[in-house]
């Protein structure tokens, strides 16, 4: 078997190939509601940021400016790396968790370096407060 067939078989145990045939591409569309597929991610995250800033008096003008700049920079990186759909899926998952009272972790790994994921509610680690390096997430 070629490497291609072995890889396909390992990923598709219910559809094992025993000879070279056409390997159809995987369906990479996200199985989420249309409202989240059509979500304006930038607007959604900026609204989350505004909410964050409005619920606390502890932010100085410099803190506010830093957070706005960070969100804009992260959103640029998500677009550059073609990862905006991930933000949509995460937003959907977090909403479903909240709706069904699911408890999830406070944060794990490099995702904690993303302030946008913090604003969405995936984790509870404010990467700006703890001065976490964003490049750890976008490696």
Coordinates of N, CA, C and O in Angstrom, one line a residue, residues 40-133:
X40 N -20.4 37.9 12.2 CA -19.3 38.9 12.0 C -18.4 38.8 13.2 O -18.7 39.4 14.3
X41 N -17.3 38.1 13.1 CA -16.4 37.8 14.2 C -15.8 39.0 14.8 O -15.8 39.2 16.0
X42 N -15.4 40.0 14.0 CA -14.8 41.2 14.5 C -15.8 42.0 15.3 O -15.5 42.4 16.4
X43 N -17.0 42.1 14.8 CA -18.1 42.8 15.6 C -18.4 42.1 16.9 O -18.5 42.7 17.9
X44 N -18.5 40.8 16.8 CA -18.8 39.9 18.0 C -17.8 40.1 19.1 O -18.1 40.4 20.2
X45 N -16.5 40.0 18.7 CA -15.4 40.1 19.7 C -15.3 41.6 20.2 O -15.0 41.8 21.4
X46 N -15.5 42.6 19.3 CA -15.4 43.9 19.8 C -16.5 44.2 20.8 O -16.3 45.0 21.8
X47 N -17.7 43.6 20.6 CA -18.8 43.8 21.5 C -18.4 43.1 22.9 O -18.8 43.7 23.9
X48 N -17.8 42.0 22.8 CA -17.3 41.3 24.0 C -16.3 42.2 24.8 O -16.3 42.3 26.0
X49 N -15.4 42.8 24.0 CA -14.4 43.7 24.6 C -15.1 44.9 25.2 O -14.8 45.3 26.4
X50 N -16.1 45.5 24.6 CA -16.8 46.6 25.2 C -17.5 46.2 26.5 O -17.5 47.0 27.4
X51 N -18.1 45.1 26.5 CA -18.7 44.6 27.7 C -17.7 44.4 28.8 O -17.9 44.8 29.9
X52 N -16.5 43.8 28.5 CA -15.4 43.7 29.4 C -15.0 45.0 30.0 O -14.8 45.2 31.2
X53 N -14.8 46.0 29.1 CA -14.4 47.3 29.6 C -15.4 48.0 30.4 O -15.1 48.8 31.3
X54 N -16.7 47.8 30.1 CA -17.8 48.5 30.8 C -18.1 47.9 32.1 O -18.8 48.6 32.9
X55 N -17.7 46.7 32.4 CA -18.0 46.0 33.6 C -17.0 46.2 34.7 O -17.1 45.7 35.8
X56 N -15.9 47.0 34.4 CA -14.9 47.2 35.4 C -14.4 48.6 35.4 O -14.2 49.2 34.3
X57 N -14.1 49.1 36.6 CA -13.5 50.5 36.7 C -12.0 50.4 36.8 O -11.4 51.5 36.9
X58 N -11.4 49.3 36.8 CA -10.0 49.1 37.1 C -9.1 49.5 35.9 O -7.9 49.6 36.0
X59 N -9.7 49.6 34.7 CA -8.9 49.9 33.5 C -8.6 51.3 33.3 O -9.5 52.2 33.3
X60 N -7.3 51.6 33.1 CA -6.9 53.0 32.8 C -7.1 53.2 31.3 O -7.3 52.2 30.6
X61 N -6.9 54.4 30.8 CA -7.0 54.7 29.4 C -5.9 53.9 28.6 O -6.2 53.3 27.6
X62 N -4.7 53.8 29.2 CA -3.7 53.0 28.6 C -4.1 51.5 28.5 O -3.8 50.8 27.5
X63 N -4.7 51.0 29.6 CA -5.2 49.6 29.6 C -6.2 49.4 28.4 O -6.2 48.4 27.7
X64 N -7.1 50.3 28.3 CA -8.2 50.2 27.3 C -7.5 50.2 25.9 O -7.9 49.4 25.0
X65 N -6.6 51.2 25.7 CA -6.0 51.3 24.4 C -5.2 50.0 24.1 O -5.2 49.5 22.9
X66 N -4.5 49.4 25.1 CA -3.7 48.2 24.9 C -4.7 47.1 24.5 O -4.4 46.3 23.6
X67 N -5.8 47.0 25.1 CA -6.8 45.9 24.8 C -7.4 46.0 23.4 O -7.5 45.0 22.7
X68 N -7.7 47.2 23.1 CA -8.2 47.5 21.7 C -7.2 47.1 20.7 O -7.5 46.4 19.7
X69 N -6.0 47.5 20.9 CA -4.9 47.2 19.9 C -4.7 45.7 19.8 O -4.5 45.2 18.8
X70 N -4.7 45.1 21.0 CA -4.5 43.6 21.0 C -5.5 42.9 20.2 O -5.2 42.0 19.5
X71 N -6.8 43.3 20.5 CA -7.9 42.6 19.7 C -7.8 42.8 18.2 O -7.9 41.9 17.4
X72 N -7.5 44.0 17.8 CA -7.3 44.3 16.4 C -6.2 43.5 15.8 O -6.3 42.9 14.7
X73 N -5.1 43.4 16.5 CA -3.9 42.6 16.1 C -4.3 41.1 16.0 O -3.9 40.5 15.0
X74 N -4.9 40.6 17.0 CA -5.3 39.2 17.0 C -6.2 38.9 15.9 O -6.1 37.9 15.2
X75 N -7.2 39.8 15.7 CA -8.2 39.5 14.6 C -7.5 39.5 13.2 O -7.8 38.7 12.3
X76 N -6.5 40.4 13.0 CA -5.7 40.4 11.8 C -5.0 39.0 11.6 O -5.0 38.4 10.6
X77 N -4.4 38.5 12.7 CA -3.7 37.2 12.7 C -4.7 36.1 12.4 O -4.4 35.2 11.6
X78 N -5.8 36.1 13.0 CA -6.8 35.0 12.7 C -7.2 35.1 11.3 O -7.3 34.0 10.6
X79 N -7.4 36.2 10.7 CA -7.7 36.3 9.2 C -6.5 35.9 8.4 O -6.7 35.1 7.5
X80 N -5.3 36.3 8.8 CA -4.1 36.0 8.0 C -3.9 34.5 8.0 O -3.5 33.9 7.0
X81 N -4.1 33.8 9.1 CA -3.9 32.3 9.2 C -5.2 31.6 8.8 O -5.3 30.4 9.0
X82 N -6.2 32.3 8.3 CA -7.4 31.7 7.8 C -8.1 30.9 9.0 O -8.5 29.7 8.8
X83 N -8.1 31.5 10.2 CA -8.7 30.8 11.4 C -9.9 31.5 11.9 O -10.3 31.2 13.0
X84 N -10.6 32.3 11.1 CA -11.8 33.0 11.7 C -12.9 32.0 11.9 O -13.7 32.2 12.8
X85 N -13.0 31.0 11.1 CA -14.0 30.0 11.4 C -13.8 29.3 12.7 O -14.8 28.9 13.3
X86 N -12.6 29.2 13.2 CA -12.4 28.6 14.5 C -13.0 29.4 15.6 O -13.7 28.9 16.5
X87 N -12.9 30.8 15.4 CA -13.6 31.7 16.4 C -15.1 31.5 16.4 O -15.7 31.5 17.4
X88 N -15.6 31.3 15.2 CA -17.1 31.1 15.1 C -17.5 29.8 15.8 O -18.5 29.7 16.5
X89 N -16.7 28.7 15.6 CA -17.0 27.4 16.3 C -16.9 27.6 17.8 O -17.7 27.1 18.5
X90 N -15.8 28.2 18.2 CA -15.6 28.4 19.6 C -16.7 29.2 20.3 O -17.3 28.8 21.3
X91 N -17.2 30.2 19.6 CA -18.3 31.1 20.1 C -19.5 30.2 20.2 O -20.3 30.3 21.2
X92 N -19.8 29.4 19.2 CA -20.9 28.5 19.3 C -20.8 27.5 20.4 O -21.8 27.3 21.2
X93 N -19.7 26.9 20.6 CA -19.5 25.9 21.6 C -19.7 26.5 23.0 O -20.3 25.9 23.9
X94 N -19.1 27.7 23.2 CA -19.2 28.3 24.5 C -20.7 28.7 24.8 O -21.2 28.5 25.9
X95 N -21.4 29.2 23.8 CA -22.8 29.4 24.0 C -23.6 28.2 24.3 O -24.5 28.2 25.2
X96 N -23.3 27.1 23.7 CA -24.0 25.8 24.0 C -23.6 25.4 25.4 O -24.5 24.9 26.1
X97 N -22.4 25.5 25.8 CA -22.0 25.1 27.2 C -22.8 25.9 28.2 O -23.3 25.4 29.1
X98 N -22.9 27.2 27.9 CA -23.6 28.1 28.9 C -25.1 27.7 28.9 O -25.7 27.6 30.0
X99 N -25.6 27.5 27.7 CA -27.1 27.2 27.6 C -27.4 25.9 28.4 O -28.5 25.7 29.0
X100 N -26.5 24.9 28.3 CA -26.7 23.6 29.0 C -26.0 23.4 30.3 O -25.9 22.3 30.8
X101 N -25.5 24.5 30.8 CA -24.8 24.5 32.1 C -23.7 23.5 32.2 O -23.5 22.8 33.2
X102 N -22.9 23.4 31.1 CA -21.7 22.6 31.1 C -20.6 23.3 31.7 O -20.4 24.5 31.4
X103 N -19.8 22.6 32.5 CA -18.7 23.2 33.2 C -17.5 22.8 32.3 O -17.3 21.7 31.9
X104 N -16.6 23.8 32.0 CA -15.4 23.6 31.2 C -14.2 24.2 31.9 O -14.4 25.0 32.8
X105 N -13.0 23.9 31.5 CA -11.8 24.3 32.2 C -11.6 25.8 32.2 O -12.2 26.5 31.4
X106 N -10.7 26.2 33.1 CA -10.4 27.6 33.2 C -9.4 28.0 32.1 O -9.2 29.2 31.9
X107 N -8.7 27.1 31.5 CA -7.7 27.4 30.5 C -6.6 26.4 30.4 O -6.3 25.7 31.4
X108 N -6.1 26.2 29.2 CA -5.1 25.2 29.1 C -4.3 25.5 27.8 O -4.8 25.8 26.8
X109 N -3.0 25.4 28.0 CA -2.1 25.5 26.9 C -2.0 26.9 26.2 O -2.3 27.9 26.8
X110 N -1.6 26.9 25.0 CA -1.3 28.1 24.3 C -2.6 28.9 24.0 O -2.5 30.1 23.7
X111 N -3.8 28.3 24.1 CA -5.0 29.0 23.8 C -5.2 30.2 24.8 O -5.8 31.2 24.5
X112 N -4.5 30.0 26.0 CA -4.6 31.1 27.0 C -3.9 32.3 26.6 O -4.0 33.4 27.2
X113 N -3.1 32.2 25.5 CA -2.3 33.4 25.1 C -3.2 34.3 24.2 O -2.8 35.4 23.8
X114 N -4.4 33.8 23.8 CA -5.3 34.5 22.9 C -6.3 35.3 23.7 O -7.1 34.7 24.4
X115 N -6.2 36.6 23.6 CA -7.1 37.5 24.4 C -8.5 37.3 23.7 O -9.5 37.4 24.4
X116 N -8.6 37.1 22.4 CA -9.9 36.9 21.8 C -10.7 35.7 22.3 O -11.9 35.7 22.6
X117 N -9.9 34.6 22.5 CA -10.5 33.4 23.1 C -11.0 33.7 24.5 O -12.0 33.1 25.0
X118 N -10.3 34.5 25.3 CA -10.7 34.9 26.6 C -12.0 35.7 26.5 O -12.9 35.4 27.3
X119 N -12.1 36.6 25.6 CA -13.3 37.4 25.5 C -14.5 36.6 25.1 O -15.6 36.8 25.6
X120 N -14.3 35.6 24.3 CA -15.4 34.7 23.9 C -15.8 33.9 25.1 O -17.0 33.5 25.2
X121 N -14.9 33.6 26.0 CA -15.2 32.8 27.2 C -14.7 31.4 27.2 O -15.1 30.6 28.0
X122 N -13.8 31.1 26.2 CA -13.3 29.7 26.2 C -12.4 29.4 27.4 O -12.4 28.3 27.9
X123 N -11.7 30.4 27.9 CA -10.9 30.2 29.1 C -11.0 31.5 30.0 O -11.6 32.5 29.6
X124 N -10.5 31.4 31.2 CA -10.5 32.5 32.2 C -9.2 33.2 32.4 O -9.0 33.9 33.4
X125 N -8.3 33.1 31.4 CA -6.9 33.6 31.6 C -6.8 34.9 30.7 O -6.8 34.9 29.5
X126 N -6.7 36.1 31.4 CA -6.6 37.3 30.7 C -5.1 37.4 30.3 O -4.2 37.8 31.1
X127 N -4.9 37.2 29.1 CA -3.5 37.1 28.6 C -2.8 38.5 28.6 O -1.5 38.5 28.7
X128 N -3.5 39.5 28.6 CA -2.9 40.9 28.7 C -2.5 41.1 30.2 O -1.4 41.6 30.5
X129 N -3.4 40.8 31.1 CA -3.1 41.0 32.5 C -1.8 40.2 32.9 O -1.0 40.7 33.7
X130 N -1.7 39.0 32.4 CA -0.6 38.1 32.8 C 0.6 38.2 31.8 O 1.5 37.4 31.8
X131 N 0.5 39.2 30.8 CA 1.6 39.4 29.9 C 2.0 38.2 29.1 O 3.2 37.9 29.0
X132 N 1.1 37.4 28.6 CA 1.4 36.2 27.9 C 1.7 36.5 26.4 O 1.0 37.4 25.8
X133 N 2.6 35.8 25.9 CA 3.1 36.1 24.5 C 2.2 35.4 23.5 O 2.0 34.2 23.4

